[in-house]
Amino acid sequence: MFDDKKVIFSGMQATGNLTLGNYLGALKNWVDICEDYLTFFCVVDLHSITVRQDPAELRRRSRDLLTLYIAAGLDPEKNCIYYQSHVPNHAELGWILDCFTYVGELERMTQYKDKAAKHADNINAGLLTYPSLMAADILLYQAEYVPVGADQKQHLELARTLAERFNNVYGDVFTVPDIWLGKRGRKIMSLQDPEKKMSKSDENPNASIYLMDDPDTIRRKFKRAVTDSIGAVKYCDEQPGIRNLIDIYCSCTGKSTEECEKEFEGQGYGVFKEAVGEAVVGVLKPLQDRFRELSADKDYIDRMILQNDEKAMYYSEKTMRKVRKKIGFPERPRLK
Ligand code: ATP
Ligand code: LTN
């Protein structure tokens, strides 16, 4: 809580091309819920370097991601949209929380295990301590709610544990955050293997819809989406491919599962897949147009970056002053 307003914090990494999963699981929810809260939406570039990055590419992608937040409908005059690396308090609190996190807790994280297996030649300490930095991001702004996809649940639980652990030693310093899962789109699955989540690092380009895919590519990918031989548009466990397509369709159109099942009753998968493709094009096309427009307006984006850096510094510094004092770091002397 700051200024009598509840706080929302979330972030995304600027690595790889964003997918429909990132949009429906996270970004779209941010836009839907941001009203009435004090909000911070961060491009978490410190997190990105746990995996080796090309510098020019990282810089470009980070800028694109920040622009995309705005293109998706987050007004940067109202929502604090900024780069993590511009606010050193993230790194400082990250270190402090490292000292309150047990190695065993970090080694249990499934994302760590997955990434360590994938990058066996670079299992660096940052990959392991990633979740305490993520906790720092959230606790720095006293966030009540963190809108993310279901895959981030384990990290959020650690953030809660660390807030409680710290508060038990030093009194009430941090707000204990809650995960905010959207009603739909919590876990969008791969179009080629509906048992796997849609991921920007999937090697098969047909498995994911990228936010910048052109309309024909989107239509084609849905046409090729893996379904089953049952032949009915029904939301059930036996039909994971169809269930995923229903989730996507409802998420993009605002319709309910029942409405969708009814709409496509007695119709083949071809008609349904085409409709899902059109629904996604209808959502992504305006986003892409707005993105291109904004990208061309360099001054506007630069101004928003500077303005929001200050805002993020202002609020995070409030928390950090308290933390430094509680821990026992010496105050900066003031000369008379
Ligand atoms: P990678 O696959 O490379 O690990 P990612 O696609 O999971 O990356 P992240 O940057 O880790 O992307 O996630 C950004 C946000 O998008 C998070 O809130 C995450 O929960 C959400 N998200 C990612 N994939 C999905 C998905 N398939 N369905 C719903 N939400 C998702
Ligand atoms: N780990 C998150 C990205 C992230 C984040 C955060 C999300 C870093 N810090 C703080 C919410 C709040 C992911 O999506 N991979």
mmCIF file with all atom_site columns, C-alpha atoms and ligand atoms in Angstrom, residues 9-13 44 47 84 111 130 134 137-138 146 148 152 155-156, ligand 2:
data_model
loop_
_atom_site.group_PDB
_atom_site.id
_atom_site.type_symbol
_atom_site.label_atom_id
_atom_site.label_alt_id
_atom_site.label_comp_id
_atom_site.label_asym_id
_atom_site.label_entity_id
_atom_site.label_seq_id
_atom_site.pdbx_PDB_ins_code
_atom_site.Cartn_x
_atom_site.Cartn_y
_atom_site.Cartn_z
_atom_site.occupancy
_atom_site.B_iso_or_equiv
_atom_site.pdbx_formal_charge
_atom_site.auth_seq_id
_atom_site.auth_comp_id
_atom_site.auth_asym_id
_atom_site.auth_atom_id
_atom_site.pdbx_PDB_model_num
ATOM   1  C CA  . PHE A 1 9   ? 3.513  -5.303  -9.629  1.00 0.00 ? 9   PHE A CA  1
ATOM   2  C CA  . SER A 1 10  ? 4.437  -7.526  -12.540 1.00 0.00 ? 10  SER A CA  1
ATOM   3  C CA  . GLY A 1 11  ? 7.197  -7.973  -15.048 1.00 0.00 ? 11  GLY A CA  1
ATOM   4  C CA  . MET A 1 12  ? 8.329  -9.848  -18.103 1.00 0.00 ? 12  MET A CA  1
ATOM   5  C CA  . GLN A 1 13  ? 11.646 -10.757 -19.598 1.00 0.00 ? 13  GLN A CA  1
ATOM   6  C CA  . VAL A 1 44  ? 13.024 -7.277  -16.009 1.00 0.00 ? 44  VAL A CA  1
ATOM   7  C CA  . HIS A 1 47  ? 16.666 -11.317 -14.942 1.00 0.00 ? 47  HIS A CA  1
ATOM   8  C CA  . GLN A 1 84  ? 14.541 -2.906  -13.873 1.00 0.00 ? 84  GLN A CA  1
ATOM   9  C CA  . GLN A 1 111 ? 12.152 -23.211 -13.485 1.00 0.00 ? 111 GLN A CA  1
ATOM   10 C CA  . TYR A 1 130 ? 16.643 -15.597 -9.805  1.00 0.00 ? 130 TYR A CA  1
ATOM   11 C CA  . MET A 1 134 ? 11.998 -11.639 -8.351  1.00 0.00 ? 134 MET A CA  1
ATOM   12 C CA  . ASP A 1 137 ? 11.026 -6.736  -7.420  1.00 0.00 ? 137 ASP A CA  1
ATOM   13 C CA  . ILE A 1 138 ? 7.684  -7.362  -5.787  1.00 0.00 ? 138 ILE A CA  1
ATOM   14 C CA  . VAL A 1 146 ? 1.083  -9.962  -8.764  1.00 0.00 ? 146 VAL A CA  1
ATOM   15 C CA  . VAL A 1 148 ? 1.238  -13.663 -13.704 1.00 0.00 ? 148 VAL A CA  1
ATOM   16 C CA  . GLN A 1 152 ? 5.015  -18.439 -11.733 1.00 0.00 ? 152 GLN A CA  1
ATOM   17 C CA  . HIS A 1 155 ? 8.153  -18.172 -7.367  1.00 0.00 ? 155 HIS A CA  1
ATOM   18 C CA  . LEU A 1 156 ? 5.309  -16.211 -5.848  1.00 0.00 ? 156 LEU A CA  1
HETATM 19 N N1  . LTN B 2 .   ? 9.942  -14.634 -13.540 1.00 0.00 ? 2   LTN B N1  1
HETATM 20 C C1  . LTN B 2 .   ? 8.944  -13.871 -14.237 1.00 0.00 ? 2   LTN B C1  1
HETATM 21 C C2  . LTN B 2 .   ? 9.359  -12.482 -14.606 1.00 0.00 ? 2   LTN B C2  1
HETATM 22 C C3  . LTN B 2 .   ? 9.448  -11.650 -13.396 1.00 0.00 ? 2   LTN B C3  1
HETATM 23 C C4  . LTN B 2 .   ? 8.355  -11.214 -12.603 1.00 0.00 ? 2   LTN B C4  1
HETATM 24 C C5  . LTN B 2 .   ? 8.926  -10.457 -11.559 1.00 0.00 ? 2   LTN B C5  1
HETATM 25 C C6  . LTN B 2 .   ? 6.983  -11.412 -12.679 1.00 0.00 ? 2   LTN B C6  1
HETATM 26 C C7  . LTN B 2 .   ? 10.569 -11.171 -12.823 1.00 0.00 ? 2   LTN B C7  1
HETATM 27 N N2  . LTN B 2 .   ? 10.275 -10.438 -11.723 1.00 0.00 ? 2   LTN B N2  1
HETATM 28 C C8  . LTN B 2 .   ? 8.130  -9.899  -10.563 1.00 0.00 ? 2   LTN B C8  1
HETATM 29 C C9  . LTN B 2 .   ? 6.191  -10.835 -11.682 1.00 0.00 ? 2   LTN B C9  1
HETATM 30 C C10 . LTN B 2 .   ? 6.767  -10.093 -10.646 1.00 0.00 ? 2   LTN B C10 1
HETATM 31 C C11 . LTN B 2 .   ? 8.615  -14.641 -15.489 1.00 0.00 ? 2   LTN B C11 1
HETATM 32 O O1  . LTN B 2 .   ? 7.573  -14.446 -15.989 1.00 0.00 ? 2   LTN B O1  1
HETATM 33 N N3  . LTN B 2 .   ? 9.477  -15.443 -15.995 1.00 0.00 ? 2   LTN B N3  1
#
